[in-house]
mmCIF file of N, CA and C in Angstrom:
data_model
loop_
_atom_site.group_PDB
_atom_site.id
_atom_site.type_symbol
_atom_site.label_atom_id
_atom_site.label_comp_id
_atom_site.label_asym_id
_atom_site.label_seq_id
_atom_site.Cartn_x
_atom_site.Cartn_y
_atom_site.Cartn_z
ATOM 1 N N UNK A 695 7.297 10.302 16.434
ATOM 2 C CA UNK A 695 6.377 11.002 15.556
ATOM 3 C C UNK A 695 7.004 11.239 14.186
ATOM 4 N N UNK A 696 8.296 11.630 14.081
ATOM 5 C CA UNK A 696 8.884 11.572 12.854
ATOM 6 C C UNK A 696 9.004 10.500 11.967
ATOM 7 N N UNK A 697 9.058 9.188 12.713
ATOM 8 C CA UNK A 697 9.189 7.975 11.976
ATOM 9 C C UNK A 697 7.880 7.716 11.154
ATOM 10 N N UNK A 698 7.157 8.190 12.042
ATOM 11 C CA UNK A 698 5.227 7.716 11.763
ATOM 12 C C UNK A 698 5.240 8.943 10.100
ATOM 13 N N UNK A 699 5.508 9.951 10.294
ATOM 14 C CA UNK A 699 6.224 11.003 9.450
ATOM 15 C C UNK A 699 6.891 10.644 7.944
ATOM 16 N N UNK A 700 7.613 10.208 8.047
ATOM 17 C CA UNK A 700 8.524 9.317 7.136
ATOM 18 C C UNK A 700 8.342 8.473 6.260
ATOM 19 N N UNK A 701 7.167 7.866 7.237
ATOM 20 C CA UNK A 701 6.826 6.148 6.708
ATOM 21 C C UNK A 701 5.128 6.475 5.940
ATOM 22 N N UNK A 702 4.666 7.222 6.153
ATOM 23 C CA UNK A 702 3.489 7.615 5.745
ATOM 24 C C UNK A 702 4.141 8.886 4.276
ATOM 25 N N UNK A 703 5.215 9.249 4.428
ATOM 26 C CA UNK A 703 5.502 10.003 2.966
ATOM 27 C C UNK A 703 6.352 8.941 2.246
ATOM 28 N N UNK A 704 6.957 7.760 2.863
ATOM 29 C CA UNK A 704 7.106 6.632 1.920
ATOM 30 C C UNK A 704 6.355 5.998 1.082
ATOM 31 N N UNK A 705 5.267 5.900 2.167
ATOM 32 C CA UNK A 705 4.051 4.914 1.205
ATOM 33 C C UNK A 705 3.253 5.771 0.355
ATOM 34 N N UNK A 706 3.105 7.103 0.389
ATOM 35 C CA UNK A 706 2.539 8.080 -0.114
ATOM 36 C C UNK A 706 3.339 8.168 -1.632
ATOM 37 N N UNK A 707 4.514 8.376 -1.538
ATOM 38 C CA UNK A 707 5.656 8.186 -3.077
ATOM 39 C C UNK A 707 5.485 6.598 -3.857
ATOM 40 N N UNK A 708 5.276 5.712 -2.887
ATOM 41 C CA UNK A 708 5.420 4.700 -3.474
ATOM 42 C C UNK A 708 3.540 4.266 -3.846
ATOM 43 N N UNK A 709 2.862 5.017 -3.364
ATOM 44 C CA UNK A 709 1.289 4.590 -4.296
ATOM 45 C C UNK A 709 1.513 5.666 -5.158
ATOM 46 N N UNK A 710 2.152 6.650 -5.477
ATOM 47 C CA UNK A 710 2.334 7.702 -6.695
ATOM 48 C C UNK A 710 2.781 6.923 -7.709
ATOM 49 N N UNK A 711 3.821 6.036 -7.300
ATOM 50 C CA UNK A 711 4.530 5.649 -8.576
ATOM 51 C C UNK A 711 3.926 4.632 -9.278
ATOM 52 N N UNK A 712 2.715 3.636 -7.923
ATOM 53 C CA UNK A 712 2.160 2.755 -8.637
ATOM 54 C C UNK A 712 0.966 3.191 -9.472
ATOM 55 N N UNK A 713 0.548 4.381 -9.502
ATOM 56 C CA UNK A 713 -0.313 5.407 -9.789
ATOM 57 C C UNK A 713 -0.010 5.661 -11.380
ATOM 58 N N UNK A 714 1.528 6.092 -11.181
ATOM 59 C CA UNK A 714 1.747 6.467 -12.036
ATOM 60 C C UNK A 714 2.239 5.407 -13.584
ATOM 61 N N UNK A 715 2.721 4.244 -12.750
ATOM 62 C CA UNK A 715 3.366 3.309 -13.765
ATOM 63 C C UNK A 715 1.844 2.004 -14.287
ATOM 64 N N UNK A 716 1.025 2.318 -13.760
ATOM 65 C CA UNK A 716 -0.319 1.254 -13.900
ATOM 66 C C UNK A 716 -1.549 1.875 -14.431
ATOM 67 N N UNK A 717 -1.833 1.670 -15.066
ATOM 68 C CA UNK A 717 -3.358 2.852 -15.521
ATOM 69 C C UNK A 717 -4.272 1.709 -14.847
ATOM 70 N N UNK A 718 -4.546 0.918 -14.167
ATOM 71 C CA UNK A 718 -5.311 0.426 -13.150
ATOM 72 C C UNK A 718 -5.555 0.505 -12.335
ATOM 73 N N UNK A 719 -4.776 1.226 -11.714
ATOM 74 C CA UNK A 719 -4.711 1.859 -10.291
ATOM 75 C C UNK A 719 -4.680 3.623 -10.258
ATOM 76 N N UNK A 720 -6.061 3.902 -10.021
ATOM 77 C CA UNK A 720 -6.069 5.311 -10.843
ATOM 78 C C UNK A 720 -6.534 5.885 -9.701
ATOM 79 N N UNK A 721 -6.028 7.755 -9.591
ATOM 80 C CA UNK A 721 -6.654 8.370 -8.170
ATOM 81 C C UNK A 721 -7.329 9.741 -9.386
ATOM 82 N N UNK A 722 -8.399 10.127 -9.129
ATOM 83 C CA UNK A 722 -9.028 10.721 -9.929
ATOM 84 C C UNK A 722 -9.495 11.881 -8.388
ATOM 85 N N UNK A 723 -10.065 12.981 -9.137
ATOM 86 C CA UNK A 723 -10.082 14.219 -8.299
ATOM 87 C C UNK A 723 -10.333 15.472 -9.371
ATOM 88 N N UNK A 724 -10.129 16.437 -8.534
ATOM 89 C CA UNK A 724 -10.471 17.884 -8.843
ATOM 90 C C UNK A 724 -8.699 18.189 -9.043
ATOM 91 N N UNK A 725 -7.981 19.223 -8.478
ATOM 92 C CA UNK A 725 -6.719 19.640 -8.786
ATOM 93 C C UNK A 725 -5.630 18.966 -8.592
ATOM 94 N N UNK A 726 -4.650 19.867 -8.128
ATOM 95 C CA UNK A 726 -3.671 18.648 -7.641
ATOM 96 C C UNK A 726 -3.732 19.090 -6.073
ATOM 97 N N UNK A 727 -4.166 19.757 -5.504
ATOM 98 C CA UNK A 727 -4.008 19.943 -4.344
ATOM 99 C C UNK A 727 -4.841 19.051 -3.417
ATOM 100 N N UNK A 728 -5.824 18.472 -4.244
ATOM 101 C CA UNK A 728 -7.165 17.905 -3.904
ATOM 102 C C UNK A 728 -6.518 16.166 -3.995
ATOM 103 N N UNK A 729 -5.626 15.937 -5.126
ATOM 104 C CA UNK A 729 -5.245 14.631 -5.620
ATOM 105 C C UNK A 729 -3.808 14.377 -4.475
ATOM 106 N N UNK A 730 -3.050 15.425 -4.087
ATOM 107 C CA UNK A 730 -1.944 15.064 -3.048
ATOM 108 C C UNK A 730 -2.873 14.851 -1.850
ATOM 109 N N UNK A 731 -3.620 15.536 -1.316
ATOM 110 C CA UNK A 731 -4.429 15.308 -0.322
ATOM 111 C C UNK A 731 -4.674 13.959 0.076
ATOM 112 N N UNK A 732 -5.745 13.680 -1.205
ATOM 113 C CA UNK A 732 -6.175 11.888 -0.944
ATOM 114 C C UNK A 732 -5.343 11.171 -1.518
ATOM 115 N N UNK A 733 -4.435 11.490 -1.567
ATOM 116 C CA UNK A 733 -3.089 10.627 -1.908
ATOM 117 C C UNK A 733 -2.255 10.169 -0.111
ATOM 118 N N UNK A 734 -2.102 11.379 0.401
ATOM 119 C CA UNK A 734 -2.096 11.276 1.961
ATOM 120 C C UNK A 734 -2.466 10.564 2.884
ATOM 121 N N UNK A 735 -4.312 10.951 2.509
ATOM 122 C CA UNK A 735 -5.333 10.039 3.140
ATOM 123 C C UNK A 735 -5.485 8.673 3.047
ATOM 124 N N UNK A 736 -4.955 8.161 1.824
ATOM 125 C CA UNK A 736 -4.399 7.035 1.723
ATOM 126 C C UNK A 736 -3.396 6.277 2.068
ATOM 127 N N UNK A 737 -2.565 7.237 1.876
ATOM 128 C CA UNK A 737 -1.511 6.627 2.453
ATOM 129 C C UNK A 737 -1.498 5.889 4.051
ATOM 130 N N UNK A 738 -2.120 6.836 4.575
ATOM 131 C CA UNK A 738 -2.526 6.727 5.919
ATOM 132 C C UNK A 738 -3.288 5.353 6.215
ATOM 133 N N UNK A 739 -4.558 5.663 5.487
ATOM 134 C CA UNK A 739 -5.379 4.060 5.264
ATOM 135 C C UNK A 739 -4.602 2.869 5.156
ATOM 136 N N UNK A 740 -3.318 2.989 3.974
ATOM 137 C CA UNK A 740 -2.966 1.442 3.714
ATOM 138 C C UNK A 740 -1.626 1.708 4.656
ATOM 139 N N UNK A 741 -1.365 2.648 5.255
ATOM 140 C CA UNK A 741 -0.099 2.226 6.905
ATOM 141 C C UNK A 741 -1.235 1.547 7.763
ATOM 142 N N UNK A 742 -2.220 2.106 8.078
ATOM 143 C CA UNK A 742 -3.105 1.109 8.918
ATOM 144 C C UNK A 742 -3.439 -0.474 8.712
ATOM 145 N N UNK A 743 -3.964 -0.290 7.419
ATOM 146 C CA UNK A 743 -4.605 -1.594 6.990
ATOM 147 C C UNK A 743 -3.047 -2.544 7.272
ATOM 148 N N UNK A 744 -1.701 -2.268 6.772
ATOM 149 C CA UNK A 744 -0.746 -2.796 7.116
ATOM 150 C C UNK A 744 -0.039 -3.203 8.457
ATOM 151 N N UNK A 745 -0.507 -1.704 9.073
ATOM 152 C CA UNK A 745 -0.124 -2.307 10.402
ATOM 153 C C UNK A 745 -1.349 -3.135 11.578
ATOM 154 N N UNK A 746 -2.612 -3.153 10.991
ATOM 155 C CA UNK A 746 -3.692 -3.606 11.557
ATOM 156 C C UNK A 746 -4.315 -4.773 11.391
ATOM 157 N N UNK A 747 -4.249 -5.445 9.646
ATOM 158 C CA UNK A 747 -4.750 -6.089 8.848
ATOM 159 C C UNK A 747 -3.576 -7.414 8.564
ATOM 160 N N UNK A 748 -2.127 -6.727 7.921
ATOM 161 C CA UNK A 748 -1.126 -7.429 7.587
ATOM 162 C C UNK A 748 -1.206 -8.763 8.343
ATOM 163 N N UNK A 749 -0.727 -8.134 9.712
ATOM 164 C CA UNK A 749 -0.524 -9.322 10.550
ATOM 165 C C UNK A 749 -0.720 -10.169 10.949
ATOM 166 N N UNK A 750 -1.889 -9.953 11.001
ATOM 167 C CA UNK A 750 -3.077 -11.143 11.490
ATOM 168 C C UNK A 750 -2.866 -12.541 9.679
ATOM 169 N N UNK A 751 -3.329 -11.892 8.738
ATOM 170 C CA UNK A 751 -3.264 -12.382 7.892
ATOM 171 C C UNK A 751 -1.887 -13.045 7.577
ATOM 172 N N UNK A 752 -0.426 -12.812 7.902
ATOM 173 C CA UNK A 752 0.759 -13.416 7.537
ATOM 174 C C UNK A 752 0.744 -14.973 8.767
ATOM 175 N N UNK A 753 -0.168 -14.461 9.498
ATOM 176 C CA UNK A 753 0.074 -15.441 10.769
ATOM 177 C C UNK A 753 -1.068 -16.725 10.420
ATOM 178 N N UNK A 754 -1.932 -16.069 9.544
ATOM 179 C CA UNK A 754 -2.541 -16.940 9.144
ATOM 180 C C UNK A 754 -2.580 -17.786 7.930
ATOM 181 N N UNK A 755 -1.578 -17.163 7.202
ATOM 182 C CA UNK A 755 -0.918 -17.825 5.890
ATOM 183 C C UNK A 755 0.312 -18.206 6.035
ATOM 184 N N UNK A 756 1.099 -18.806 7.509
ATOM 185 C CA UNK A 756 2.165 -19.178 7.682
ATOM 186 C C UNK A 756 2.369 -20.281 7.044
ATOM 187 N N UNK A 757 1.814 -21.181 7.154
ATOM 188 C CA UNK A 757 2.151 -22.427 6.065
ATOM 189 C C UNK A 757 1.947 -22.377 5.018
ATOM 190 N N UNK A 758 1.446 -21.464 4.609
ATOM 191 C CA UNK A 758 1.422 -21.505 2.840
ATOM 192 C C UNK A 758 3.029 -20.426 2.561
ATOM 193 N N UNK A 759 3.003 -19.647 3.570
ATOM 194 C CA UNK A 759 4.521 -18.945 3.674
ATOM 195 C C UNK A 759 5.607 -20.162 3.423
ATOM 196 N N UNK A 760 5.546 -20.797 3.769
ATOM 197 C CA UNK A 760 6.858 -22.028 4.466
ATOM 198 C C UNK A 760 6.601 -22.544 2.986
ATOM 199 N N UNK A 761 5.262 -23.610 2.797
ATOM 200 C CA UNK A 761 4.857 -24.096 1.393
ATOM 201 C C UNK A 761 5.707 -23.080 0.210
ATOM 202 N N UNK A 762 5.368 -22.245 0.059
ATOM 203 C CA UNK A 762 5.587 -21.256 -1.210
ATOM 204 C C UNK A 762 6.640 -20.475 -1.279
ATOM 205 N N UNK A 763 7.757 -20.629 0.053
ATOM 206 C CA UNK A 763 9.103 -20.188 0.422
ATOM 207 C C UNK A 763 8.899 -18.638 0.372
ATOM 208 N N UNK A 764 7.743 -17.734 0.679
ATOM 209 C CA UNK A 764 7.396 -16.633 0.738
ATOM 210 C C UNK A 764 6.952 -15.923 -0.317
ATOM 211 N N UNK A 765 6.499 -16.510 -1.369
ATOM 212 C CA UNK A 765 5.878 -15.746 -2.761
ATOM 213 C C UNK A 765 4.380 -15.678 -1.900
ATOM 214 N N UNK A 766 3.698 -16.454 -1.378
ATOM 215 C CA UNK A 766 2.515 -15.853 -0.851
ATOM 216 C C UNK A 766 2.148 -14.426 -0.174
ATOM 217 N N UNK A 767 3.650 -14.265 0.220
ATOM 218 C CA UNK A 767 3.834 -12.599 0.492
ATOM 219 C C UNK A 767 2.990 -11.568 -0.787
ATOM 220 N N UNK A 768 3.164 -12.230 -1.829
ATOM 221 C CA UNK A 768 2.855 -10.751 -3.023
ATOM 222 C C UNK A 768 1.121 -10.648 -3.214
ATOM 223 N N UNK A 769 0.736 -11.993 -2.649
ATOM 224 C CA UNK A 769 -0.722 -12.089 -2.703
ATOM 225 C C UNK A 769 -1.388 -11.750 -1.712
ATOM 226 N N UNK A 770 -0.428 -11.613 -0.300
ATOM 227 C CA UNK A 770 -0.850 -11.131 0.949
ATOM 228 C C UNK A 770 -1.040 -8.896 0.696
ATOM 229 N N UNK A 771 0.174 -8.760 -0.243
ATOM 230 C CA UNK A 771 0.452 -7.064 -0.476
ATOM 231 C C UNK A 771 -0.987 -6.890 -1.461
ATOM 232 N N UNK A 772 -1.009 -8.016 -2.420
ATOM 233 C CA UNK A 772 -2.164 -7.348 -3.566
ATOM 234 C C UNK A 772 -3.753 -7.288 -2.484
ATOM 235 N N UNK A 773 -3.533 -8.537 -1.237
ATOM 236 C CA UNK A 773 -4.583 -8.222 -0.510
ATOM 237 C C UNK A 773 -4.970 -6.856 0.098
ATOM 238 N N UNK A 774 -4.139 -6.275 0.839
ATOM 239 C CA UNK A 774 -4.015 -5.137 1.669
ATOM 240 C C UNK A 774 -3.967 -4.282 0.577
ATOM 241 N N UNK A 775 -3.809 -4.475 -0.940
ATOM 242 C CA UNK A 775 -3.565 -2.912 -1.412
ATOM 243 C C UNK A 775 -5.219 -2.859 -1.947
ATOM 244 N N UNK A 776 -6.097 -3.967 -2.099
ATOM 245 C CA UNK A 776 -7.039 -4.195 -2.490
ATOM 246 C C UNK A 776 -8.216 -3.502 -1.429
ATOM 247 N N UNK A 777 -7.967 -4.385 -0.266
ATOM 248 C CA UNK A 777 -8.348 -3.746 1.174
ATOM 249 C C UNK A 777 -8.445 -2.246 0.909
ATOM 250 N N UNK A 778 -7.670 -1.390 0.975
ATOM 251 C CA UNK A 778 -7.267 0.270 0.521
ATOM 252 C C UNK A 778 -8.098 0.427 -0.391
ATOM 253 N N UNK A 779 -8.008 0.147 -1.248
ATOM 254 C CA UNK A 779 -8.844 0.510 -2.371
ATOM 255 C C UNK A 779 -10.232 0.397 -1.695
ATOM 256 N N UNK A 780 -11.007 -0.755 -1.292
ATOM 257 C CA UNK A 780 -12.541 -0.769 -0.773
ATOM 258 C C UNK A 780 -12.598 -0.032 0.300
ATOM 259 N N UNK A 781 -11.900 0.262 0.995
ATOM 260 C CA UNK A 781 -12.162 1.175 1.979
ATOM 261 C C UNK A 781 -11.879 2.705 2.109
ATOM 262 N N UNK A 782 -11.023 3.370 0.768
ATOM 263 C CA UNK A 782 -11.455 4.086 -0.143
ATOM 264 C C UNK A 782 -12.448 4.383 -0.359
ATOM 265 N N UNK A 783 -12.681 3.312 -1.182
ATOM 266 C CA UNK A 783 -14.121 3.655 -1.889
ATOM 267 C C UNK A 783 -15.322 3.905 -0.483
ATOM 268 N N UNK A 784 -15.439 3.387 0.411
ATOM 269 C CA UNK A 784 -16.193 3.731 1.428
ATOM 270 C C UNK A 784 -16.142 5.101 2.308
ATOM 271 N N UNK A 785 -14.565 5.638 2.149
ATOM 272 C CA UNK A 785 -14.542 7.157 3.009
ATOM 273 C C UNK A 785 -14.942 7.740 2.092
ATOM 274 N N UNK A 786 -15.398 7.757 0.574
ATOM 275 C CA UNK A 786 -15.244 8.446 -0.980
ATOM 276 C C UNK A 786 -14.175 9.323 -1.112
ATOM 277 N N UNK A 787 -13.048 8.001 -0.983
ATOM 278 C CA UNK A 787 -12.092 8.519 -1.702
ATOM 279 C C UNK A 787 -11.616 8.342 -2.952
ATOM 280 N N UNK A 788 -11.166 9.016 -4.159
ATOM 281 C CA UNK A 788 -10.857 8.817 -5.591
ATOM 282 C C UNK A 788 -9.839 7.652 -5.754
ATOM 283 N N UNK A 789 -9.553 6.868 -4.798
ATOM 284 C CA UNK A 789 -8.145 5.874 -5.302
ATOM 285 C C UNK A 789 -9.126 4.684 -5.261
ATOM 286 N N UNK A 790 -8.645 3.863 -6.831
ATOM 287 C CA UNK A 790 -8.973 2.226 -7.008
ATOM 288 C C UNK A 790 -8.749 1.810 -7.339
ATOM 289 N N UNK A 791 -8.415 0.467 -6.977
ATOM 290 C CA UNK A 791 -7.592 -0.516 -7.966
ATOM 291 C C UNK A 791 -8.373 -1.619 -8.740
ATOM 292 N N UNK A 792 -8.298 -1.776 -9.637
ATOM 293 C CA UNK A 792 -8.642 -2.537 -11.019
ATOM 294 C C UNK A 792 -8.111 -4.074 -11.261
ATOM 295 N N UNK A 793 -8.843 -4.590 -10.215
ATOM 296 C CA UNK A 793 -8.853 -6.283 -10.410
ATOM 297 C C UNK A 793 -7.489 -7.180 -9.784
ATOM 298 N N UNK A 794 -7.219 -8.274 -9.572
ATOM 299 C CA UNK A 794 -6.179 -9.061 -8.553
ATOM 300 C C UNK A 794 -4.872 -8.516 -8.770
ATOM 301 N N UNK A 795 -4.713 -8.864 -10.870
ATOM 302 C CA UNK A 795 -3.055 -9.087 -11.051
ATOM 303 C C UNK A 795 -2.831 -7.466 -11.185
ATOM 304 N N UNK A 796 -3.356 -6.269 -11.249
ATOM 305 C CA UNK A 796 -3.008 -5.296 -10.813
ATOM 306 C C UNK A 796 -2.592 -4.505 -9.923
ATOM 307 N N UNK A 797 -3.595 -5.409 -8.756
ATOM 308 C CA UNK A 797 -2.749 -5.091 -7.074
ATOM 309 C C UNK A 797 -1.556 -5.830 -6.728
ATOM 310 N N UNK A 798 -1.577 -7.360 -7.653
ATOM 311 C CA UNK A 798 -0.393 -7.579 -7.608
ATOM 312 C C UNK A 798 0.896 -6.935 -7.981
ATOM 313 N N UNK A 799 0.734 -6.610 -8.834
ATOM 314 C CA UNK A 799 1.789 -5.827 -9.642
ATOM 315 C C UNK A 799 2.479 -4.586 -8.766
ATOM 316 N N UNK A 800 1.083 -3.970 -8.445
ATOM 317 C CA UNK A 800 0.919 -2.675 -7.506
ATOM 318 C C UNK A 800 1.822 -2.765 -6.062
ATOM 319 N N UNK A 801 1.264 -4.084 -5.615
ATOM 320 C CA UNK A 801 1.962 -3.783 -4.453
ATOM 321 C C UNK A 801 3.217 -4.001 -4.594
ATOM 322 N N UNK A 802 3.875 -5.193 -5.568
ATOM 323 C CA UNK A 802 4.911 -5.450 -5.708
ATOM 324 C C UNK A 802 6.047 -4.068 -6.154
ATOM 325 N N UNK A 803 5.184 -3.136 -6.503
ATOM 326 C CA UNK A 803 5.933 -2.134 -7.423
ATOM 327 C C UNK A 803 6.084 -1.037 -5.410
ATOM 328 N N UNK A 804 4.907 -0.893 -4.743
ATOM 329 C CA UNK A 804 4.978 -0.337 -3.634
ATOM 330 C C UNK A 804 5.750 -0.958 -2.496
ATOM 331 N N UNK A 805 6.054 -2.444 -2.515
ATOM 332 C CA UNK A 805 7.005 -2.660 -1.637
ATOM 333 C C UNK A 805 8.319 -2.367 -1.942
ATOM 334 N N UNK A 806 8.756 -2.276 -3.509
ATOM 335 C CA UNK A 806 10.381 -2.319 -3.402
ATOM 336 C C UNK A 806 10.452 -0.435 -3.787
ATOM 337 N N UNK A 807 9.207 0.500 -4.085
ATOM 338 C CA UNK A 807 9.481 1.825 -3.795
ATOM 339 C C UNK A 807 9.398 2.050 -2.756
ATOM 340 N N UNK A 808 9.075 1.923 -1.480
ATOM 341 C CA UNK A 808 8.581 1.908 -0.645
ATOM 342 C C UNK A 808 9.756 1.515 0.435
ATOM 343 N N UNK A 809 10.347 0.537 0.088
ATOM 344 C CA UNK A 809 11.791 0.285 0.700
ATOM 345 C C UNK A 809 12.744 0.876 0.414
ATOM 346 N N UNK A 810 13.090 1.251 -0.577
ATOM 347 C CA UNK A 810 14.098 2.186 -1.554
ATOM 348 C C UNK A 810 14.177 3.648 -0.462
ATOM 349 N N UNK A 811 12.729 4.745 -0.463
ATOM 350 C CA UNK A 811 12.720 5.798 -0.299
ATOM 351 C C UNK A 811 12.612 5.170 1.633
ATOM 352 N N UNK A 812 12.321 4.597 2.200
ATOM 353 C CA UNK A 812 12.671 4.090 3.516
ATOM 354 C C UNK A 812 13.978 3.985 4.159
ATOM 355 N N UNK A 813 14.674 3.423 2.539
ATOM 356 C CA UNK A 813 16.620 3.513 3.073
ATOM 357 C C UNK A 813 17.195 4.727 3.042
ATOM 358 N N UNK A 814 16.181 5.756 1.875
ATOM 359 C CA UNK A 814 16.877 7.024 1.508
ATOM 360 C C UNK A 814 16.012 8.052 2.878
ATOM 361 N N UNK A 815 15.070 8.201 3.112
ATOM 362 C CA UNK A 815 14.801 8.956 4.132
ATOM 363 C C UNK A 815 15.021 8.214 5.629
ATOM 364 N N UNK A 816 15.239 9.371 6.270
ATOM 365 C CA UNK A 816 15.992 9.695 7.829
ATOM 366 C C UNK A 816 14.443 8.579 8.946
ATOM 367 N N UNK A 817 15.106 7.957 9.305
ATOM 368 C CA UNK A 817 14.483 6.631 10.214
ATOM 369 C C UNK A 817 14.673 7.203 11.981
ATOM 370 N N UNK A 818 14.723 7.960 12.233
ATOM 371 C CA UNK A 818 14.942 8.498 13.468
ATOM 372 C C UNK A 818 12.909 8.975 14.560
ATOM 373 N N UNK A 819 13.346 8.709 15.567
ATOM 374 C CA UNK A 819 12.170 9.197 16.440
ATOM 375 C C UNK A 819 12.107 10.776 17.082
#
C-alpha cells in the first residue's frame, strides 16, 4: 500500500512540473486546495491508464520498438498522457493537454521527473 502511496505522489509532482514548465498543459480550478485535489485525481487516472492502457499498447508497438530502437516509447507516453487528459475531461476534471507535441514534451518531462522523485522516495511495501 505504501508503494501504490509513493508512486501516485510521484506522478502527482511530476504532472505539477509538467504543469508548471508547459502553458499547454494547464489544470484550472477554484483554490489550491481544489487544484491539489484534481491534481491527485489525476494522478491516479494516468497510474491507471499506465498500468491498464500502457501495456497492451507497448506489446502492440513492439516492432516499431525494435524499428525505432525505442523512441516510439515518447509517442507511446504522449499517448497515455493524452488518454488522461480525455478522460479528464469526461470525470470534469480541470486538467488538459493542448495538442500531440505538447504531450510529447509532457510526458517526456513526466517520465524523467517521475523517475528522479521514484529514486528519491522510499520504494518499500
Amino acid at each position: 500500500m505504501k508503494n501504490f502511496v509513493v508512486k501516485t505522489i510521484a506522478n502527482a509532482g511530476a504532472l505539477a512540473v509538467a504543469i508548471w514548465l508547459l502553458a499547454d498543459i494547464t489544470l484550472s480550478g477554484g483554490d489550491t486546495g481544489r487544484k491539489v485535489l484534481t491534481l491527485l485525481v489525476v494522478a491516479l487516472l494516468f497510474g491507471l491508464v499506465n498500468f491498464l492502457v500502457k501495456p497492451v499498447v507497448q506489446l502492440l508497438t513492439l516492432p516499431l520498438f525494435i524499428l525505432t530502437l525505442g523512441l516510439i516509447t515518447l509517442v507511446v507516453n504522449a499517448l497515455m498522457l493524452m488518454l488522461t487528459s480525455w478522460l479528464a475531461g469526461l470525470f470534469d476534471l480541470s486538467f488538459h493537454v493542448e495538442g500531440f507535441w505538447t504531450a510529447v514534451l509532457g510526458g517526456l518531462i513526466i517520465s524523467v521527473v517521475s523517475w528522479a522523485l521514484n529514486v528519491v522516495l522510499p520504494d518499500e511495501d
